[in-house]
PDB file of C-alpha atoms in Angstrom:
ATOM      1  CA  ARG A   1     -20.236  -4.833 -10.387  1.00  0.00           C
ATOM      2  CA  PRO A   2     -16.714  -3.755 -11.424  1.00  0.00           C
ATOM      3  CA  GLY A   3     -15.635  -4.563 -14.965  1.00  0.00           C
ATOM      4  CA  GLY A   4     -18.578  -3.040 -16.786  1.00  0.00           C
ATOM      5  CA  GLY A   5     -16.878   0.178 -17.842  1.00  0.00           C
ATOM      6  CA  SER A   6     -15.711   3.410 -16.226  1.00  0.00           C
ATOM      7  CA  PHE A   7     -18.245   5.406 -14.191  1.00  0.00           C
ATOM      8  CA  GLU A   8     -16.896   8.177 -11.968  1.00  0.00           C
ATOM      9  CA  VAL A   9     -18.574   9.258  -8.735  1.00  0.00           C
ATOM     10  CA  GLU A  10     -17.601  10.964  -5.489  1.00  0.00           C
ATOM     11  CA  ALA A  11     -17.967   9.096  -2.214  1.00  0.00           C
ATOM     12  CA  SER A  12     -17.784  10.047   1.445  1.00  0.00           C
ATOM     13  CA  PHE A  13     -14.955   8.203   3.175  1.00  0.00           C
ATOM     14  CA  TYR A  14     -14.749   8.649   6.950  1.00  0.00           C
ATOM     15  CA  GLY A  15     -15.557  12.338   6.566  1.00  0.00           C
ATOM     16  CA  LEU A  16     -13.153  12.781   3.637  1.00  0.00           C
ATOM     17  CA  ARG A  17     -13.899  13.104  -0.074  1.00  0.00           C
ATOM     18  CA  TYR A  18     -12.987  10.199  -2.337  1.00  0.00           C
ATOM     19  CA  ARG A  19     -13.232  10.254  -6.143  1.00  0.00           C
ATOM     20  CA  ALA A  20     -14.150   6.741  -7.193  1.00  0.00           C
ATOM     21  CA  ASP A  21     -14.453   4.845 -10.456  1.00  0.00           C
ATOM     22  CA  LEU A  22     -17.062   2.112 -10.131  1.00  0.00           C
ATOM     23  CA  ASN A  23     -15.124   0.015 -12.646  1.00  0.00           C
ATOM     24  CA  ASP A  24     -12.531  -0.598  -9.913  1.00  0.00           C
ATOM     25  CA  LEU A  25     -13.144  -3.134  -7.131  1.00  0.00           C
ATOM     26  CA  ILE A  26     -11.817  -1.010  -4.256  1.00  0.00           C
ATOM     27  CA  ASP A  27     -13.599   2.147  -5.406  1.00  0.00           C
ATOM     28  CA  TRP A  28     -16.813   0.167  -5.882  1.00  0.00           C
ATOM     29  CA  SER A  29     -16.537  -1.094  -2.297  1.00  0.00           C
ATOM     30  CA  ILE A  30     -15.896   2.402  -0.940  1.00  0.00           C
ATOM     31  CA  TYR A  31     -18.914   3.829  -2.772  1.00  0.00           C
ATOM     32  CA  PHE A  32     -21.401   1.112  -1.827  1.00  0.00           C
ATOM     33  CA  HIS A  33     -20.054  -0.072   1.550  1.00  0.00           C
ATOM     34  CA  GLY A  34     -18.070   2.892   2.892  1.00  0.00           C
ATOM     35  CA  ALA A  35     -14.666   1.193   2.660  1.00  0.00           C
ATOM     36  CA  TYR A  36     -12.790  -1.760   1.240  1.00  0.00           C
ATOM     37  CA  GLU A  37     -12.257  -4.474   3.893  1.00  0.00           C
ATOM     38  CA  LYS A  38     -13.859  -2.249   6.538  1.00  0.00           C
ATOM     39  CA  PRO A  39     -13.195  -4.598   9.527  1.00  0.00           C
ATOM     40  CA  GLU A  40      -9.474  -4.219   8.827  1.00  0.00           C
ATOM     41  CA  LEU A  41      -9.736  -0.428   8.996  1.00  0.00           C
ATOM     42  CA  THR A  42     -11.827  -0.633  12.161  1.00  0.00           C
ATOM     43  CA  LEU A  43      -9.106  -2.688  13.864  1.00  0.00           C
ATOM     44  CA  LEU A  44      -6.342  -0.341  12.699  1.00  0.00           C
ATOM     45  CA  GLY A  45      -8.360   2.641  13.903  1.00  0.00           C
ATOM     46  CA  GLU A  46      -8.688   1.134  17.386  1.00  0.00           C
ATOM     47  CA  LEU A  47      -4.967   0.357  17.532  1.00  0.00           C
ATOM     48  CA  LEU A  48      -3.891   3.791  16.299  1.00  0.00           C
ATOM     49  CA  ALA A  49      -6.208   5.494  18.785  1.00  0.00           C
ATOM     50  CA  GLN A  50      -3.914   4.078  21.486  1.00  0.00           C
ATOM     51  CA  ARG A  51      -0.870   5.725  19.881  1.00  0.00           C
ATOM     52  CA  PRO A  52      -1.274   9.525  19.851  1.00  0.00           C
ATOM     53  CA  GLY A  53       1.229  11.260  17.576  1.00  0.00           C
ATOM     54  CA  ALA A  54       1.649   8.140  15.443  1.00  0.00           C
ATOM     55  CA  VAL A  55       3.680   7.994  12.227  1.00  0.00           C
ATOM     56  CA  ALA A  56       2.630   5.519   9.516  1.00  0.00           C
ATOM     57  CA  VAL A  57       4.216   4.186   6.331  1.00  0.00           C
ATOM     58  CA  ASP A  58       1.947   2.945   3.525  1.00  0.00           C
ATOM     59  CA  VAL A  59       3.863   0.717   1.095  1.00  0.00           C
ATOM     60  CA  GLY A  60       1.777   0.214  -2.030  1.00  0.00           C
ATOM     61  CA  ALA A  61      -0.509   3.153  -1.310  1.00  0.00           C
ATOM     62  CA  SER A  62      -2.494   2.812  -4.550  1.00  0.00           C
ATOM     63  CA  ALA A  63      -5.209   5.497  -4.899  1.00  0.00           C
ATOM     64  CA  GLY A  64      -5.033   6.161  -1.183  1.00  0.00           C
ATOM     65  CA  GLN A  65      -7.717   4.393   0.844  1.00  0.00           C
ATOM     66  CA  HIS A  66      -5.355   3.464   3.688  1.00  0.00           C
ATOM     67  CA  THR A  67      -3.349   6.678   3.415  1.00  0.00           C
ATOM     68  CA  LEU A  68      -6.513   8.775   3.763  1.00  0.00           C
ATOM     69  CA  PHE A  69      -7.712   6.670   6.679  1.00  0.00           C
ATOM     70  CA  PHE A  70      -4.345   6.929   8.458  1.00  0.00           C
ATOM     71  CA  SER A  71      -4.226  10.711   7.890  1.00  0.00           C
ATOM     72  CA  ARG A  72      -7.153  11.133  10.303  1.00  0.00           C
ATOM     73  CA  LEU A  73      -5.356   9.282  13.101  1.00  0.00           C
ATOM     74  CA  CYS A  74      -1.631   9.927  12.592  1.00  0.00           C
ATOM     75  CA  ASP A  75       0.607  12.961  12.881  1.00  0.00           C
ATOM     76  CA  HIS A  76       2.192  11.994   9.561  1.00  0.00           C
ATOM     77  CA  VAL A  77       1.799   9.408   6.802  1.00  0.00           C
ATOM     78  CA  HIS A  78       4.498   8.491   4.279  1.00  0.00           C
ATOM     79  CA  ALA A  79       2.849   6.931   1.219  1.00  0.00           C
ATOM     80  CA  PHE A  80       4.882   5.000  -1.364  1.00  0.00           C
ATOM     81  CA  GLU A  81       3.352   4.503  -4.826  1.00  0.00           C
ATOM     82  CA  PRO A  82       5.570   4.112  -7.932  1.00  0.00           C
ATOM     83  CA  TYR A  83       2.778   3.456 -10.482  1.00  0.00           C
ATOM     84  CA  GLU A  84       1.917   6.844 -11.977  1.00  0.00           C
ATOM     85  CA  PRO A  85      -1.808   6.347 -12.806  1.00  0.00           C
ATOM     86  CA  LEU A  86      -2.512   5.372  -9.201  1.00  0.00           C
ATOM     87  CA  ARG A  87      -0.143   7.967  -7.762  1.00  0.00           C
ATOM     88  CA  ARG A  88      -1.955  10.741  -9.654  1.00  0.00           C
ATOM     89  CA  ARG A  89      -5.200   9.638  -8.011  1.00  0.00           C
ATOM     90  CA  LEU A  90      -3.485   9.517  -4.620  1.00  0.00           C
ATOM     91  CA  GLU A  91      -2.160  13.049  -5.145  1.00  0.00           C
ATOM     92  CA  ASP A  92      -5.633  14.179  -6.201  1.00  0.00           C
ATOM     93  CA  HIS A  93      -7.194  12.751  -3.026  1.00  0.00           C
ATOM     94  CA  VAL A  94      -4.580  14.398  -0.807  1.00  0.00           C
ATOM     95  CA  ALA A  95      -5.121  17.753  -2.516  1.00  0.00           C
ATOM     96  CA  LEU A  96      -8.915  17.371  -2.556  1.00  0.00           C
ATOM     97  CA  ASN A  97      -8.920  16.997   1.221  1.00  0.00           C
ATOM     98  CA  SER A  98      -6.165  19.581   1.878  1.00  0.00           C
ATOM     99  CA  LEU A  99      -4.104  17.066   3.836  1.00  0.00           C
ATOM    100  CA  ASP A 100      -0.847  18.584   5.047  1.00  0.00           C
ATOM    101  CA  ASN A 101       0.296  15.537   7.016  1.00  0.00           C
ATOM    102  CA  VAL A 102       0.807  13.201   4.037  1.00  0.00           C
ATOM    103  CA  THR A 103       4.040  12.888   2.061  1.00  0.00           C
ATOM    104  CA  ILE A 104       3.864  10.956  -1.218  1.00  0.00           C
ATOM    105  CA  HIS A 105       7.013   9.209  -2.449  1.00  0.00           C
ATOM    106  CA  PRO A 106       6.943   8.245  -6.179  1.00  0.00           C
ATOM    107  CA  VAL A 107       8.963   5.069  -5.653  1.00  0.00           C
ATOM    108  CA  GLY A 108       8.521   1.486  -4.528  1.00  0.00           C
ATOM    109  CA  ILE A 109      10.267   0.006  -1.500  1.00  0.00           C
ATOM    110  CA  ALA A 110      12.519  -2.984  -2.146  1.00  0.00           C
ATOM    111  CA  ASP A 111      15.756  -4.647  -1.074  1.00  0.00           C
ATOM    112  CA  VAL A 112      17.695  -2.899  -3.868  1.00  0.00           C
ATOM    113  CA  GLU A 113      18.073   0.595  -5.299  1.00  0.00           C
ATOM    114  CA  GLY A 114      17.369   1.430  -8.933  1.00  0.00           C
ATOM    115  CA  GLU A 115      14.649   0.248 -11.316  1.00  0.00           C
ATOM    116  CA  LEU A 116      12.686  -3.000 -11.466  1.00  0.00           C
ATOM    117  CA  ASP A 117      10.211  -4.380 -13.993  1.00  0.00           C
ATOM    118  CA  PHE A 118       6.628  -3.566 -13.014  1.00  0.00           C
ATOM    119  CA  TYR A 119       3.676  -5.592 -14.300  1.00  0.00           C
ATOM    120  CA  GLU A 120       0.685  -3.324 -14.820  1.00  0.00           C
ATOM    121  CA  PRO A 121      -2.733  -4.290 -13.435  1.00  0.00           C
ATOM    122  CA  LEU A 122      -6.000  -5.120 -15.141  1.00  0.00           C
ATOM    123  CA  GLN A 123      -8.485  -2.247 -15.307  1.00  0.00           C
ATOM    124  CA  SER A 124     -11.036  -3.988 -13.078  1.00  0.00           C
ATOM    125  CA  ASN A 125      -8.564  -4.157 -10.177  1.00  0.00           C
ATOM    126  CA  VAL A 126      -5.962  -1.443 -10.614  1.00  0.00           C
ATOM    127  CA  CYS A 127      -4.293  -2.348  -7.318  1.00  0.00           C
ATOM    128  CA  GLU A 128      -2.961  -5.665  -8.626  1.00  0.00           C
ATOM    129  CA  GLY A 129       0.081  -4.201 -10.360  1.00  0.00           C
ATOM    130  CA  SER A 130       3.323  -5.602  -8.978  1.00  0.00           C
ATOM    131  CA  PHE A 131       7.091  -5.852  -9.226  1.00  0.00           C
ATOM    132  CA  ALA A 132       6.601  -9.590  -8.756  1.00  0.00           C
ATOM    133  CA  ARG A 133       5.908 -11.563 -11.917  1.00  0.00           C
ATOM    134  CA  PRO A 134       2.262 -12.712 -11.663  1.00  0.00           C
ATOM    135  CA  PHE A 135       2.391 -16.424 -12.472  1.00  0.00           C
ATOM    136  CA  THR A 136      -1.310 -17.106 -12.007  1.00  0.00           C
ATOM    137  CA  ARG A 137      -3.161 -14.186 -13.570  1.00  0.00           C
ATOM    138  CA  PRO A 138      -3.128 -12.396 -16.941  1.00  0.00           C
ATOM    139  CA  VAL A 139      -1.384  -9.066 -17.484  1.00  0.00           C
ATOM    140  CA  PRO A 140      -2.211  -6.482 -20.145  1.00  0.00           C
ATOM    141  CA  GLY A 141       1.304  -6.290 -21.604  1.00  0.00           C
ATOM    142  CA  PRO A 142       5.068  -6.514 -21.028  1.00  0.00           C
ATOM    143  CA  PRO A 143       6.544  -5.015 -17.834  1.00  0.00           C
ATOM    144  CA  SER A 144       7.893  -1.470 -17.604  1.00  0.00           C
ATOM    145  CA  PRO A 145      10.761  -0.300 -15.366  1.00  0.00           C
ATOM    146  CA  LEU A 146       9.780   1.777 -12.323  1.00  0.00           C
ATOM    147  CA  PRO A 147      12.006   3.246  -9.580  1.00  0.00           C
ATOM    148  CA  VAL A 148      12.581   1.516  -6.246  1.00  0.00           C
ATOM    149  CA  VAL A 149      14.584   2.438  -3.154  1.00  0.00           C
ATOM    150  CA  HIS A 150      16.199   0.306  -0.477  1.00  0.00           C
ATOM    151  CA  GLY A 151      13.750   0.498   2.417  1.00  0.00           C
ATOM    152  CA  ASP A 152      16.118   0.902   5.367  1.00  0.00           C
ATOM    153  CA  THR A 153      18.368   3.374   3.564  1.00  0.00           C
ATOM    154  CA  PHE A 154      15.500   5.565   2.390  1.00  0.00           C
ATOM    155  CA  LEU A 155      13.624   5.627   5.691  1.00  0.00           C
ATOM    156  CA  ASP A 156      16.863   6.433   7.500  1.00  0.00           C
ATOM    157  CA  SER A 157      17.165   9.495   5.253  1.00  0.00           C
ATOM    158  CA  LEU A 158      13.729  10.684   6.422  1.00  0.00           C
ATOM    159  CA  ASP A 159      14.983  10.795  10.034  1.00  0.00           C
ATOM    160  CA  LEU A 160      11.615   9.652  11.389  1.00  0.00           C
ATOM    161  CA  PRO A 161      11.107  10.507  15.070  1.00  0.00           C
ATOM    162  CA  ARG A 162       9.086   7.292  15.469  1.00  0.00           C
ATOM    163  CA  LEU A 163       7.314   4.674  13.366  1.00  0.00           C
ATOM    164  CA  ASP A 164       4.093   3.163  14.685  1.00  0.00           C
ATOM    165  CA  LEU A 165       2.518   1.398  11.703  1.00  0.00           C
ATOM    166  CA  VAL A 166       3.702  -0.130   8.429  1.00  0.00           C
ATOM    167  CA  LYS A 167       1.115  -1.324   5.915  1.00  0.00           C
ATOM    168  CA  ILE A 168       2.427  -3.467   3.020  1.00  0.00           C
ATOM    169  CA  ASP A 169       0.218  -4.416   0.073  1.00  0.00           C
ATOM    170  CA  VAL A 170       2.428  -5.160  -2.922  1.00  0.00           C
ATOM    171  CA  GLU A 171       0.903  -8.202  -4.628  1.00  0.00           C
ATOM    172  CA  GLY A 172       3.535 -10.887  -4.088  1.00  0.00           C
ATOM    173  CA  PHE A 173       6.537  -8.566  -3.615  1.00  0.00           C
ATOM    174  CA  GLU A 174       6.237  -8.674   0.180  1.00  0.00           C
ATOM    175  CA  ARG A 175       9.408 -10.735   0.709  1.00  0.00           C
ATOM    176  CA  ASN A 176      11.584  -8.120  -1.004  1.00  0.00           C
ATOM    177  CA  VAL A 177       9.974  -5.291   0.961  1.00  0.00           C
ATOM    178  CA  LEU A 178      10.519  -7.080   4.263  1.00  0.00           C
ATOM    179  CA  ILE A 179      14.174  -7.693   3.436  1.00  0.00           C
ATOM    180  CA  GLY A 180      14.578  -4.015   2.582  1.00  0.00           C
ATOM    181  CA  LEU A 181      12.914  -2.922   5.831  1.00  0.00           C
ATOM    182  CA  ARG A 182      14.588  -5.450   8.135  1.00  0.00           C
ATOM    183  CA  GLU A 183      16.520  -2.932  10.285  1.00  0.00           C
ATOM    184  CA  THR A 184      13.662  -0.399  10.337  1.00  0.00           C
ATOM    185  CA  LEU A 185      11.270  -3.023  11.679  1.00  0.00           C
ATOM    186  CA  ARG A 186      13.820  -4.187  14.240  1.00  0.00           C
ATOM    187  CA  ARG A 187      14.518  -0.663  15.475  1.00  0.00           C
ATOM    188  CA  HIS A 188      10.965   0.709  15.695  1.00  0.00           C
ATOM    189  CA  ARG A 189       8.877  -2.455  16.249  1.00  0.00           C
ATOM    190  CA  PRO A 190       5.809  -0.960  14.509  1.00  0.00           C
ATOM    191  CA  LEU A 191       2.416  -2.516  14.130  1.00  0.00           C
ATOM    192  CA  MET A 192       2.413  -4.175  10.729  1.00  0.00           C
ATOM    193  CA  LEU A 193      -0.390  -4.976   8.323  1.00  0.00           C
ATOM    194  CA  LEU A 194       0.875  -7.347   5.636  1.00  0.00           C
ATOM    195  CA  GLU A 195      -1.204  -8.777   2.807  1.00  0.00           C
ATOM    196  CA  PHE A 196      -0.428 -12.482   2.438  1.00  0.00           C
ATOM    197  CA  THR A 197      -1.739 -14.042  -0.781  1.00  0.00           C
ATOM    198  CA  ARG A 198      -0.847 -17.063  -2.864  1.00  0.00           C
ATOM    199  CA  TYR A 199       1.623 -14.799  -4.691  1.00  0.00           C
ATOM    200  CA  THR A 200       3.340 -14.062  -1.373  1.00  0.00           C
ATOM    201  CA  ARG A 201       3.466 -17.769  -0.551  1.00  0.00           C
ATOM    202  CA  MET A 202       5.046 -18.551  -3.924  1.00  0.00           C
ATOM    203  CA  SER A 203       7.887 -16.106  -3.200  1.00  0.00           C
ATOM    204  CA  LEU A 204       8.850 -17.764   0.098  1.00  0.00           C
ATOM    205  CA  ARG A 205      10.874 -20.918   0.687  1.00  0.00           C
ATOM    206  CA  ASP A 206       8.459 -22.001   3.434  1.00  0.00           C
ATOM    207  CA  ARG A 207       6.548 -20.493   6.348  1.00  0.00           C
ATOM    208  CA  GLY A 208       9.735 -20.371   8.384  1.00  0.00           C
ATOM    209  CA  GLU A 209      11.276 -17.864   5.978  1.00  0.00           C
ATOM    210  CA  LEU A 210       8.489 -15.388   6.719  1.00  0.00           C
ATOM    211  CA  PHE A 211       9.338 -15.419  10.429  1.00  0.00           C
ATOM    212  CA  GLU A 212      13.031 -15.094   9.634  1.00  0.00           C
ATOM    213  CA  LEU A 213      12.239 -11.789   7.904  1.00  0.00           C
ATOM    214  CA  LEU A 214      10.528 -10.372  10.993  1.00  0.00           C
ATOM    215  CA  PRO A 215      12.156  -9.121  14.203  1.00  0.00           C
TER     216      PRO A 215
END
């Protein structure tokens, strides 16, 4: 199980190559089960199959499981990952598979422009880093500033012809991302996959606020 030390392997991931470290929960799942949260990917695959020429945005792309999966089904994927250790792995996976329909943006999406404190993850789950202060889990050290962009402003600058899917997995920072993407979501009405954890709940006033942030 993850947490026993680094052990690097290569896995097959929906016909693509994936370099995994079995010390990481998501990589461990990909190596032994073919994917992390596979039913979720199956559903997204069925939905995207109904949208030929789709464009997807992956907010919190991490090492690239969702980005790689989307690349098989979409004309283009815009992946946002500000945390350099994970972004290097994402870049490696894109290069390893010679994907020319993925653009990696080295920034986070937020409701402001500039830099925000980022709390690094534990080694056994490298996807748990976040711009949101983690009240209920340990962190390895003090936060470090990483760049963020205002979601609507930045996506407007990309001049996207369409937007079919937005995936958001940002460990409790979801509220800020939704505020930043308010007009983009209203204009394009994409499918949206949003992780909702206890960290997300702690950032909201109540359940009504979540619906206020959606079109």
